[in-house]
PDB file of C-alpha atoms in Angstrom:
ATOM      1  CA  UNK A   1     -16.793   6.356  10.272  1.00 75.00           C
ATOM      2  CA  UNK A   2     -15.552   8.748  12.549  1.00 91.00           C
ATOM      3  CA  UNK A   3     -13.388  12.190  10.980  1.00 92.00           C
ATOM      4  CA  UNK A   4     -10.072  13.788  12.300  1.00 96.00           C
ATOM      5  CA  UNK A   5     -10.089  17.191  11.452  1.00 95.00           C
ATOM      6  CA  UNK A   6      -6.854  19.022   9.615  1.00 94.00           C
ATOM      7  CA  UNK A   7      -5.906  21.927   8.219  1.00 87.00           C
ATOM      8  CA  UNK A   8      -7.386  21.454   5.004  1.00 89.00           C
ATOM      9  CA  UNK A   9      -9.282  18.313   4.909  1.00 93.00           C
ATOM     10  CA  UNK A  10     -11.107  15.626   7.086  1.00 96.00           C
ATOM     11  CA  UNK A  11      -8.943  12.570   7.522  1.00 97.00           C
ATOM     12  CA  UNK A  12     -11.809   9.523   7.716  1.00 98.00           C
ATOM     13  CA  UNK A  13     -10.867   6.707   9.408  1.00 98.00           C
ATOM     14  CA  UNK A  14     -11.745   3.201  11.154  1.00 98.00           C
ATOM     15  CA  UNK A  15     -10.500   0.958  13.941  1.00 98.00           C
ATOM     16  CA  UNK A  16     -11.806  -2.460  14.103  1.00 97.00           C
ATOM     17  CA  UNK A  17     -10.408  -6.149  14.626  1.00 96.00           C
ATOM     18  CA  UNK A  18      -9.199  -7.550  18.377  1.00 95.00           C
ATOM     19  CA  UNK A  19     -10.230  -3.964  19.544  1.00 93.00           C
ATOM     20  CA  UNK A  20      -7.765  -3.595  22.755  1.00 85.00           C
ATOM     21  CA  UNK A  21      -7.054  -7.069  22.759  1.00 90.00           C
ATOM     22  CA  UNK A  22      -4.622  -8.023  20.015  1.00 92.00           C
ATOM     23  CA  UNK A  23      -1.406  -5.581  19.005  1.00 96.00           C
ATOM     24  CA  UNK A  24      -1.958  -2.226  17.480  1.00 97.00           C
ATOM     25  CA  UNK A  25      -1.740  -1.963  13.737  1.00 98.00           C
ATOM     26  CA  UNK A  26      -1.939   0.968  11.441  1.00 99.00           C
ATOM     27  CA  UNK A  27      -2.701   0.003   7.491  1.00 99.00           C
ATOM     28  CA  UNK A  28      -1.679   1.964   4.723  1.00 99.00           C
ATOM     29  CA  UNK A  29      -3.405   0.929   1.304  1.00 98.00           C
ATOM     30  CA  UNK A  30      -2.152   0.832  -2.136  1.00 95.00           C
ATOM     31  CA  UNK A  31      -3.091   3.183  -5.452  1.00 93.00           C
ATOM     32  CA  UNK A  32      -6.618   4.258  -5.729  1.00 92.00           C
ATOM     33  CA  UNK A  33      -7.535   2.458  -2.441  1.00 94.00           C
ATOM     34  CA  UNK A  34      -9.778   2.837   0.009  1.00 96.00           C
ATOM     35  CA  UNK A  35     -11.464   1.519   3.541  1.00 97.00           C
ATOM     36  CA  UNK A  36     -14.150   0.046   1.243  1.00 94.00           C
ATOM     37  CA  UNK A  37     -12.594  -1.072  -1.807  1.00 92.00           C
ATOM     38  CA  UNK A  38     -10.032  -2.885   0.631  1.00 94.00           C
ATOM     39  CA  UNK A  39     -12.408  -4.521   3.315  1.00 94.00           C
ATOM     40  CA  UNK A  40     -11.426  -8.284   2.325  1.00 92.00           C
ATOM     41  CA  UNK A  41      -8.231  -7.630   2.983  1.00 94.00           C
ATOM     42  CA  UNK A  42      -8.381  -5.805   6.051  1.00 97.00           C
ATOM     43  CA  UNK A  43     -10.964  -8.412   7.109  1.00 96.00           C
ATOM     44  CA  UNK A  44      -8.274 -10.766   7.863  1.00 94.00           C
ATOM     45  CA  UNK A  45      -6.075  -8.076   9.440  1.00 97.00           C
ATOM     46  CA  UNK A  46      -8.445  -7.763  11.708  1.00 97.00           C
ATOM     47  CA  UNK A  47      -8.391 -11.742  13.022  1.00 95.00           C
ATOM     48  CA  UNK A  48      -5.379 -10.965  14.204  1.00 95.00           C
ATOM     49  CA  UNK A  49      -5.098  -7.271  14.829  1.00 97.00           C
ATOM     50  CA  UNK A  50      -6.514  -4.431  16.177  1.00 97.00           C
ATOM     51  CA  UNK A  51      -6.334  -1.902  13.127  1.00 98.00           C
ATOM     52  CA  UNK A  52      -6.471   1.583  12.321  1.00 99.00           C
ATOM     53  CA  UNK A  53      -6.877   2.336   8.786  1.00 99.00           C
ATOM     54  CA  UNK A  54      -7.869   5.597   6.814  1.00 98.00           C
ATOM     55  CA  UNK A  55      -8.811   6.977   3.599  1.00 98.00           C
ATOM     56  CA  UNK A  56      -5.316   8.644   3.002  1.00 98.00           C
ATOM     57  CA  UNK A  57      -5.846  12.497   1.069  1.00 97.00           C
ATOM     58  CA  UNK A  58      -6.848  12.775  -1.990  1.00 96.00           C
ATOM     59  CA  UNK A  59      -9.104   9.395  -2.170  1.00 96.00           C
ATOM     60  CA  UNK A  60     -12.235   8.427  -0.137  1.00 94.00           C
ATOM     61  CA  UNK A  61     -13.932   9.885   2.013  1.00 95.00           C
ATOM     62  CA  UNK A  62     -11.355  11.912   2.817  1.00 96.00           C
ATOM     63  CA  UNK A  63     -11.104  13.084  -0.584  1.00 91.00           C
ATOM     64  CA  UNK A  64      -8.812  16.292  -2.063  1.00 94.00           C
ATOM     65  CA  UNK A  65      -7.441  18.855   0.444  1.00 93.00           C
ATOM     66  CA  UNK A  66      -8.409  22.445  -0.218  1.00 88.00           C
ATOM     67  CA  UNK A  67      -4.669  23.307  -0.825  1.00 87.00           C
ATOM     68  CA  UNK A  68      -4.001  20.915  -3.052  1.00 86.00           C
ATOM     69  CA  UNK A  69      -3.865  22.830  -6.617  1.00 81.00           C
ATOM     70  CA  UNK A  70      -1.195  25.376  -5.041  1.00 82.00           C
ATOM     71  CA  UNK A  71       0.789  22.697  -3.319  1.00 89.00           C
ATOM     72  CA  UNK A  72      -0.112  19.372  -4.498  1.00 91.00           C
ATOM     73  CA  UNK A  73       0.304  16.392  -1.848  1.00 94.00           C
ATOM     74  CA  UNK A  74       3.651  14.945  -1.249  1.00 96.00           C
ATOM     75  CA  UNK A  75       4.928  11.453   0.701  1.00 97.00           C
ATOM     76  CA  UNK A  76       5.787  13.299   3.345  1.00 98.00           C
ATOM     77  CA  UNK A  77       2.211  15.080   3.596  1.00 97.00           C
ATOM     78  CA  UNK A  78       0.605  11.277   3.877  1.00 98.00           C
ATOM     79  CA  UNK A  79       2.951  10.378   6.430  1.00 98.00           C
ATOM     80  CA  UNK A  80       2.489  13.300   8.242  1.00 98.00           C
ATOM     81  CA  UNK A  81      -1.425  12.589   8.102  1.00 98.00           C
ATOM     82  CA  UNK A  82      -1.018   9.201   9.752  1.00 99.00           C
ATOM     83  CA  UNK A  83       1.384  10.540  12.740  1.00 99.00           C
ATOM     84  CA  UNK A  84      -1.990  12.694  13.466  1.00 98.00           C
ATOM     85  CA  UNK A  85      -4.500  10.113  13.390  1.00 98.00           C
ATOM     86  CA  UNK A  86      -1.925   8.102  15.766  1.00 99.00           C
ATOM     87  CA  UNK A  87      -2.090  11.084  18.314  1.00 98.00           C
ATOM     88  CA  UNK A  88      -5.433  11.722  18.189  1.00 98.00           C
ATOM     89  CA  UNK A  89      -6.557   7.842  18.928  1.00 98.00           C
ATOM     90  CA  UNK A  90      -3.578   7.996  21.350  1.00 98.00           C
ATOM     91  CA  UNK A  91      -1.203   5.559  20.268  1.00 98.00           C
ATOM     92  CA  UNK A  92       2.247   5.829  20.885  1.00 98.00           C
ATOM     93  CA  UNK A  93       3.461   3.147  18.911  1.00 98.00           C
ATOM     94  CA  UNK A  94       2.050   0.213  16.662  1.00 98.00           C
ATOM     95  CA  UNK A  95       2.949  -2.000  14.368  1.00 98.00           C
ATOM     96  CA  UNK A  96       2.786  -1.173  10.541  1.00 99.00           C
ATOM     97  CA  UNK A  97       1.432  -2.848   7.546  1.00 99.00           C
ATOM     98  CA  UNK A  98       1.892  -1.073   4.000  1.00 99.00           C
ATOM     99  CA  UNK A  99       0.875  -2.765   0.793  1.00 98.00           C
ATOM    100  CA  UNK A 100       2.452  -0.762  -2.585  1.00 98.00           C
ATOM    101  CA  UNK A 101       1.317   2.390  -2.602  1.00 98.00           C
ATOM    102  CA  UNK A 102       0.834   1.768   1.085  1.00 98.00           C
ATOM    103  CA  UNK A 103       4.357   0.702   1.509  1.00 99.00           C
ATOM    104  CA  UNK A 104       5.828   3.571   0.124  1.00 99.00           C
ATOM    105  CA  UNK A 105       3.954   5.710   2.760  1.00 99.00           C
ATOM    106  CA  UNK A 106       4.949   3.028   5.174  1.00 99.00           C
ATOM    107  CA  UNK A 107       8.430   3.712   5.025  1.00 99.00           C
ATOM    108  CA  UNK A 108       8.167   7.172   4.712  1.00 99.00           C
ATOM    109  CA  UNK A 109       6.250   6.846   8.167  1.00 99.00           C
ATOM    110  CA  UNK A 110       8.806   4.437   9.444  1.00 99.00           C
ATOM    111  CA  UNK A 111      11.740   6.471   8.473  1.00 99.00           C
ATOM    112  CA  UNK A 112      10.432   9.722   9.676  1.00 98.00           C
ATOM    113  CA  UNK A 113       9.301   8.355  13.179  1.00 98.00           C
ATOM    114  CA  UNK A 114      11.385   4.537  13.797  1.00 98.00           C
ATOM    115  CA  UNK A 115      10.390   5.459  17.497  1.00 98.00           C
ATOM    116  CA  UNK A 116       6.747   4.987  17.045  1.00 98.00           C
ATOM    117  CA  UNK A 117       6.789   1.861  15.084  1.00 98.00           C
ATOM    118  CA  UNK A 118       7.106  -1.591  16.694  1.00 98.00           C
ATOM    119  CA  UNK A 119       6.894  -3.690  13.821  1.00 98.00           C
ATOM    120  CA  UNK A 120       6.764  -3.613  10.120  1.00 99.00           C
ATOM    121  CA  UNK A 121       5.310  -5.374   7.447  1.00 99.00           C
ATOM    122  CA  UNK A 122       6.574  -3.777   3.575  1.00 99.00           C
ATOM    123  CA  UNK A 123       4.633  -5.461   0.622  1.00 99.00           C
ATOM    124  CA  UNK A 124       5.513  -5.513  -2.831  1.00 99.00           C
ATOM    125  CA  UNK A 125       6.392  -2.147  -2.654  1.00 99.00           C
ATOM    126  CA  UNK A 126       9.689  -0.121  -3.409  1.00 99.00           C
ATOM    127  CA  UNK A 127      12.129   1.913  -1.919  1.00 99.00           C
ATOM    128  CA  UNK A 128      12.832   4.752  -5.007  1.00 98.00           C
ATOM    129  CA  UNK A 129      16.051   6.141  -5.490  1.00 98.00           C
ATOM    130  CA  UNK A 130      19.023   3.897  -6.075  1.00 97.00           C
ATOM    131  CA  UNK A 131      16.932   1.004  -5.027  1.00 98.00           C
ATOM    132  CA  UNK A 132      14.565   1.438  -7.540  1.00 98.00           C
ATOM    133  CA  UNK A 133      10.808   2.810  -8.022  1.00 98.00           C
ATOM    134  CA  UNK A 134       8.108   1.233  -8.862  1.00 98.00           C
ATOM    135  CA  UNK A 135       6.309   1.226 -12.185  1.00 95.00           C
ATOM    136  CA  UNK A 136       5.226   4.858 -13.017  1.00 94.00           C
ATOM    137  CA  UNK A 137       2.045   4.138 -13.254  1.00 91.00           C
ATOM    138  CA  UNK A 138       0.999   8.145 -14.115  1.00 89.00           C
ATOM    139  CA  UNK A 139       2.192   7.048 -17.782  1.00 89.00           C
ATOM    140  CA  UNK A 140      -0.786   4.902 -18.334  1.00 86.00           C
ATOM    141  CA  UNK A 141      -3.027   7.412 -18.400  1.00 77.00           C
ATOM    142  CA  UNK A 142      -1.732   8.087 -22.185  1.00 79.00           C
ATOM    143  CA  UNK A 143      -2.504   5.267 -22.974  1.00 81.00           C
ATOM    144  CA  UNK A 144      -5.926   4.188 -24.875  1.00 81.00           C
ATOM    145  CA  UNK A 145      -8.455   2.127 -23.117  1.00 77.00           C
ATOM    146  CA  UNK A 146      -7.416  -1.407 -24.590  1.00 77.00           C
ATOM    147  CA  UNK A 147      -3.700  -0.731 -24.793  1.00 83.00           C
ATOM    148  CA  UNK A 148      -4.138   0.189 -21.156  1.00 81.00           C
ATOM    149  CA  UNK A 149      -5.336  -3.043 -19.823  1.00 81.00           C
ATOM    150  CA  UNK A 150      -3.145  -4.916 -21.760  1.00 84.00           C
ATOM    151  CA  UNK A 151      -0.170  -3.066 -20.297  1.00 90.00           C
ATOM    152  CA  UNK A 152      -1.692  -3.263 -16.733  1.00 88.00           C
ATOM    153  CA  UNK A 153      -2.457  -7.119 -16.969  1.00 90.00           C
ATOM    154  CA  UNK A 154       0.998  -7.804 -17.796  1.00 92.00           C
ATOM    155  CA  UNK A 155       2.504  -5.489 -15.165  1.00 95.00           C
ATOM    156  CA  UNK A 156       0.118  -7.592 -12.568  1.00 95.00           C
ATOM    157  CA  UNK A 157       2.056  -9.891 -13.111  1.00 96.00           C
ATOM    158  CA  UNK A 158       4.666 -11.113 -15.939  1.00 96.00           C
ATOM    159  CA  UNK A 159       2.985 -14.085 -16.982  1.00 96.00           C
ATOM    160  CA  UNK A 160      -0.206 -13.444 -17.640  1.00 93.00           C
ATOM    161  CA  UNK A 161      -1.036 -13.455 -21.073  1.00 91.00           C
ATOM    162  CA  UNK A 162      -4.161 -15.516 -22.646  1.00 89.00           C
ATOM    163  CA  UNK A 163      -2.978 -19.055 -22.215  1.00 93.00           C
ATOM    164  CA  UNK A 164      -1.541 -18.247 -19.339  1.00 93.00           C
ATOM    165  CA  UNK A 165      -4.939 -17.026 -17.911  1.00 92.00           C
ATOM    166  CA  UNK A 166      -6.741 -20.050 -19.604  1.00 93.00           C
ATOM    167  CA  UNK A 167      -4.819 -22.884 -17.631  1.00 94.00           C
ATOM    168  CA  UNK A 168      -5.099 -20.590 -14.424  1.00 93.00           C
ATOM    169  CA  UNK A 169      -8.729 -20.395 -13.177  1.00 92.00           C
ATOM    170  CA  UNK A 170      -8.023 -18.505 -10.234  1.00 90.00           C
ATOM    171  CA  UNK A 171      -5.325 -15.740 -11.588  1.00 92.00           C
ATOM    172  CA  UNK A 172      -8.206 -15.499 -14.293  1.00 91.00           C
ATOM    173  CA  UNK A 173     -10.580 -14.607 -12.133  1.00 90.00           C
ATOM    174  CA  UNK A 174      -8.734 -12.017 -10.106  1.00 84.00           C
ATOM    175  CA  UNK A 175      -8.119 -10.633 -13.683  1.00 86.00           C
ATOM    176  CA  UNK A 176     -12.021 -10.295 -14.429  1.00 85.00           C
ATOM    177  CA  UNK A 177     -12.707  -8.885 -11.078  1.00 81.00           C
ATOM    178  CA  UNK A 178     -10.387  -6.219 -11.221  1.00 78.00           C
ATOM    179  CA  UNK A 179     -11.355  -5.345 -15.451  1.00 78.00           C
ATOM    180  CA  UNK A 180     -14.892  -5.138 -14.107  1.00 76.00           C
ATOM    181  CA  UNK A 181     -13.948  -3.064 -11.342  1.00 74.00           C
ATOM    182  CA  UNK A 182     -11.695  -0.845 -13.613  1.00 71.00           C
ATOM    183  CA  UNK A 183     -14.582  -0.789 -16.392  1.00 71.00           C
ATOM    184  CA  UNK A 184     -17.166   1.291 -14.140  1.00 69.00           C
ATOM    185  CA  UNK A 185     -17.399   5.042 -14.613  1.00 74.00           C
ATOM    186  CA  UNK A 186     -15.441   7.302 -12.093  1.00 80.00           C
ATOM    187  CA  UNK A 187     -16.159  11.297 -10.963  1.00 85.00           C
ATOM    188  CA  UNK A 188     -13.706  13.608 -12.250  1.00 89.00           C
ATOM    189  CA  UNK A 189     -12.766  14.121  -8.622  1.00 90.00           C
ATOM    190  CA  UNK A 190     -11.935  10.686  -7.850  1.00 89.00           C
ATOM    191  CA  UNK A 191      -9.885  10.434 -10.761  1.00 88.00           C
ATOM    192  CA  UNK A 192      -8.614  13.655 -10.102  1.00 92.00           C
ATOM    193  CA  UNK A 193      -7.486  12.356  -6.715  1.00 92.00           C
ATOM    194  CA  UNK A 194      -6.231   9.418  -7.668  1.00 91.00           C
ATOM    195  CA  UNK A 195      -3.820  11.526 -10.094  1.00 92.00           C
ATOM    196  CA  UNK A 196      -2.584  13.506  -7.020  1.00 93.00           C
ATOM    197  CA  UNK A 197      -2.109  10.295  -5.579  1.00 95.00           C
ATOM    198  CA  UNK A 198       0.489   9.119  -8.394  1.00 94.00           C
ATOM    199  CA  UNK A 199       2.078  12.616  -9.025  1.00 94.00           C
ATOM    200  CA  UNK A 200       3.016  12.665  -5.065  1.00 95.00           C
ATOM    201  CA  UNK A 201       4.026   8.468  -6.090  1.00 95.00           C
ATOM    202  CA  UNK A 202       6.149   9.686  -8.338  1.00 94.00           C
ATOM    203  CA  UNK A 203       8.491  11.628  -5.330  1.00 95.00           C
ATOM    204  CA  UNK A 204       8.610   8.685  -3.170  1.00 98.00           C
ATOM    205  CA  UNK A 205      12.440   8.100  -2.153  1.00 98.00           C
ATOM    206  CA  UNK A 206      14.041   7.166   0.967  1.00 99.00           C
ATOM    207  CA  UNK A 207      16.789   5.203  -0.279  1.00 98.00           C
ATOM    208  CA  UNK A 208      19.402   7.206   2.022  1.00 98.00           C
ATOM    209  CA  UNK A 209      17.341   7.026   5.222  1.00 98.00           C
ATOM    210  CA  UNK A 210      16.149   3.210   5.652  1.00 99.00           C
ATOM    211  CA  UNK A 211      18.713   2.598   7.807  1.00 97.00           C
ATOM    212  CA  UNK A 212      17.010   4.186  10.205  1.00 98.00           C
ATOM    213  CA  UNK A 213      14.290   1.720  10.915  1.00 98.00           C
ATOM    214  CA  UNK A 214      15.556  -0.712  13.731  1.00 96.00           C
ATOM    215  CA  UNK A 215      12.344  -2.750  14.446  1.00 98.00           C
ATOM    216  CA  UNK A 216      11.474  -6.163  13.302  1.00 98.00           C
ATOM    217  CA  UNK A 217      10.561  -5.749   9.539  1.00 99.00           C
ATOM    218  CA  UNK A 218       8.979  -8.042   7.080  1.00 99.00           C
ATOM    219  CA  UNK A 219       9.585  -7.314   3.134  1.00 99.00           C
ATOM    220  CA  UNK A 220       7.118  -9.828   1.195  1.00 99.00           C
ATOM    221  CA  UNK A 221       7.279  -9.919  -3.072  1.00 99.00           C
ATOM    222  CA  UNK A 222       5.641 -11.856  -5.857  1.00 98.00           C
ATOM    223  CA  UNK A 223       8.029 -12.914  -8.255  1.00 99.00           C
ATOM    224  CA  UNK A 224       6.977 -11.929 -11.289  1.00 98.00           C
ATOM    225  CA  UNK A 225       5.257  -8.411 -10.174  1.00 98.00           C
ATOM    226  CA  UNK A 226       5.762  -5.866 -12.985  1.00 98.00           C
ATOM    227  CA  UNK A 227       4.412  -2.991 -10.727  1.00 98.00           C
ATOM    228  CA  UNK A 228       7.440  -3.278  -7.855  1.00 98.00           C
ATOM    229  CA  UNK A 229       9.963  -5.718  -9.137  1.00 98.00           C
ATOM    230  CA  UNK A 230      11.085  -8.363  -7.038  1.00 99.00           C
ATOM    231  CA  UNK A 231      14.747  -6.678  -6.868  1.00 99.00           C
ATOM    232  CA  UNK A 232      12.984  -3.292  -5.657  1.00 99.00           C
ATOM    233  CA  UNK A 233      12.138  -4.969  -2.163  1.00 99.00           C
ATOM    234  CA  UNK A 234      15.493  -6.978  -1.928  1.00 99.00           C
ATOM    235  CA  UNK A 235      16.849  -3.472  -2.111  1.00 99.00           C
ATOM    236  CA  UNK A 236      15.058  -2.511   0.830  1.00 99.00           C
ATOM    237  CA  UNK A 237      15.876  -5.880   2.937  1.00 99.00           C
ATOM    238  CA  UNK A 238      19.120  -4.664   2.065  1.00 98.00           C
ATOM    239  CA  UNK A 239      19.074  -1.588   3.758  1.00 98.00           C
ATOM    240  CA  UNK A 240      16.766  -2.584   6.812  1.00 98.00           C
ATOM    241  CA  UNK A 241      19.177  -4.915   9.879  1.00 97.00           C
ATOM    242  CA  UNK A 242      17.800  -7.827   9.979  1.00 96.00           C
ATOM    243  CA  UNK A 243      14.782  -7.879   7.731  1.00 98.00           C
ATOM    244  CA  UNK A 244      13.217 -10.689   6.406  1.00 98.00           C
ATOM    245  CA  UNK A 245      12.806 -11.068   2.778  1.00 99.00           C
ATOM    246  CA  UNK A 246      10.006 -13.315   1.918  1.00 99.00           C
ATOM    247  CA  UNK A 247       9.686 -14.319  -1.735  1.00 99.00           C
ATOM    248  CA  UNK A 248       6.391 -15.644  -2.934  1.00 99.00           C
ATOM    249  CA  UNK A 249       4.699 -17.235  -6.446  1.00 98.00           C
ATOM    250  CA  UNK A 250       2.662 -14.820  -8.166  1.00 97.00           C
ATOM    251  CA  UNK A 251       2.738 -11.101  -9.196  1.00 97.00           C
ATOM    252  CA  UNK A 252       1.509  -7.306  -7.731  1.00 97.00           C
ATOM    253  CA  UNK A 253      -0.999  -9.965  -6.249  1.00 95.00           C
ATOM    254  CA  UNK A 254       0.860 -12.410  -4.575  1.00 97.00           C
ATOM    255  CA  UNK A 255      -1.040 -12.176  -1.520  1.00 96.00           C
ATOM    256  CA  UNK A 256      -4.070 -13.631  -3.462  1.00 93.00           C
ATOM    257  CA  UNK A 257      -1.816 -15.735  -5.270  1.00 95.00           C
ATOM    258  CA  UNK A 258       0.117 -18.072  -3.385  1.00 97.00           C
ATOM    259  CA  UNK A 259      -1.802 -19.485  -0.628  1.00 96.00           C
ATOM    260  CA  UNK A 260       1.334 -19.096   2.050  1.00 97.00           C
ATOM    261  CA  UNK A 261       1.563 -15.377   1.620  1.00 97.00           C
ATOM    262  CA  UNK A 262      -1.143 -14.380   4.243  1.00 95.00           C
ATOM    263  CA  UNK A 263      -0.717 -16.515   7.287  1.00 97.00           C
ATOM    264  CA  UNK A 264       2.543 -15.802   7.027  1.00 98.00           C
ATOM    265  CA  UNK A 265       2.163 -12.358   7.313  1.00 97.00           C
ATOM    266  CA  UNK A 266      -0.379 -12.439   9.780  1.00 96.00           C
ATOM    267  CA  UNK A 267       2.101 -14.529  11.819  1.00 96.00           C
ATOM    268  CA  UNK A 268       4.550 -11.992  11.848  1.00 97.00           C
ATOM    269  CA  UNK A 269       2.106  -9.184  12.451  1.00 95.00           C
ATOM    270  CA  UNK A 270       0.710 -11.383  15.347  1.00 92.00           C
ATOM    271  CA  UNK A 271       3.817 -11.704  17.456  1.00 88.00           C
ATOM    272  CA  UNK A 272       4.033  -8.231  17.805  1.00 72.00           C
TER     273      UNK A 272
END
C-alpha cells in the first residue's frame, strides 16, 4: 500500500479495479472504516471502476495526525486530504462515490472543488444544517455495552427488532456479523481515532453551498435508516439540479439489503 506524505501524517492509499481502463473513481468510506474492513464493497467498485481509495486521518493505516490534540480534524481537513492524493496520482477529475460518513466528506469535496468532480454518487448520507444531520453517533459512547447495541440495531435500521430479525434470515445475519465485529477488543488509538472521526462528524454542514455541484449526481437511501433519515438525502436532491433520488428497501444498509441497490449504482458510476 503505497503512502502520500503530509504535513503531519502519511495518507495510505490504494488504486485497483479497471486500472486505466474503466472511469476514474475516488471512494470515501463511512465511520470507523477502512481499505480493509471495506474490501467487499470496494470489490465490486472495482468491476466497474478504476478506484482510488484511502484510509482517511485518524483511522487505518493512516492513523492520527501529530497535530491533532491542538487542532483536532475537521471536514474540511478530510477533504483537503483527498484533493492531495488526487494531485499526487495526477488526476484532474473523477468521479465520486461517498457512503455516510463517506458522503459527508463527499460533498464537502464536491462543494469545495465541483471542477474536479465528474460524477457523483451520495449514499445514505446527510447534508447537516437545515437539511438535517445524521444521527450523532458520538452520544453512544455513554451508553452501556447492551443499551448500546440495542440503540445501534434499531438505528440500522427501524425495523429490526427480534421478530423482525427472526422472519429475516439475511438482515439477521448482517446483524451477527457486524455484533461480532463490534464485540472484538480495539487499541485505545483506534478508538481514539475513531472519536476524532465523529467529533469532526459532528461539524459536517454544507447546506448553503450544494448548489454548487453541477455534475451528474446520484443520492441513494434505505427507507427505514435511523443513522441518515430518508428525508436527510431528499434534502440534498433538493439542493443538487438534476439529481436523482433513488429510494431503496432496507436501512443504513440498504446496499446489502435490497438486491437493486448495487447494480444500480454501479450503472450510474459506469457511464461516467
Amino acid at each position: 500500500m503505497p503512502g502520500l506524505e503530509l504535513d503531519d501524517l502519511t495518507l495510505w492509499y490504494e488504486r485497483f479495479g479497471r486500472l486505466d481502463d474503466g472511469p476514474r473513481l475516488l471512494v470515501f468510506n463511512g465511520s470507523g472504516a477502512t481499505i480493509e474492513t471495506s474490501r467487499p464493497l470496494l470489490d465490486k467498485l472495482g468491476e466497474v471502476a478504476d478506484v482510488l481509495v484511502h484510509d482517511q486521518r485518524c483511522l487505518g493505516r493512516t492513523g492520527i495526525p501529530v497535530s491533532a490534540d491542538d487542532r483536532p480534524p475537521t471536514m474540511a481537513d478530510f477533504a483537503a486530504d483527498a484533493a492531495a492524493l488526487l494531485d499526487h496520482v495526477g488526476w484532474d477529475r473523477c468521479a465520486v462515490f461517498g457512503i455516510s460518513f463517506g458522503g459527508m466528506v463527499a460533498q464537502e469535496f464536491a462543494v469545495t472543488h465541483p471542477e474536479r468532480v465528474t460524477r457523483l454518487a451520495l449514499l445514505c448520507t446527510s447534508p447537516g444544517g437545515p437539511g438535517g444531520s445524521s444521527y450523532p453517533l458520538h452520544e453512544l459512547a455513554d451508553l452501556d455495552p447492551d443499551a448500546r447495541s440495542a440503540r445501534y440495531l434499531t438505528l440500522l435500521d427501524t425495523r429490526f427488532d427480534d421478530a423482525f430479525l427472526a422472519e429475516h434470515p439475511f438482515d439477521r445475519m448482517i446483524v451477527e456479523g457486524m455484533q461480532a465485529r463490534n464485540a472484538l477488543p480495539k487499541d485505545p488509538e483506534v478508538l481514539r481515532g475513531e472519536r476524532l472521526q465523529l467529533a469532526a462528524r459532528r461539524g459536517h454542514d454544507v447546506w448553503d453551498r450544494l448548489g454548487r455541484i453541477a455534475c451528474p449526481t446520484l443520492v441513494a437511501c434505505g427507507r427505514t435508516d435511523g443513522i441518515a433519515p430518508m428525508s436527510n438525502s431528499e434534502a440534498i436532491a433538493s439542493r443538487i439540479a438534476g439529481a436523482d433520488l433513488r429510494r431503496y428497501e432496507g436501512g443504513h444498509m440498504f446496499v446489502y439489503q435490497d438486491r437493486r441497490a448495487f447494480p444500480e449504482i454501479l450503472e450510474f458510476l459506469a457511464a461516467g
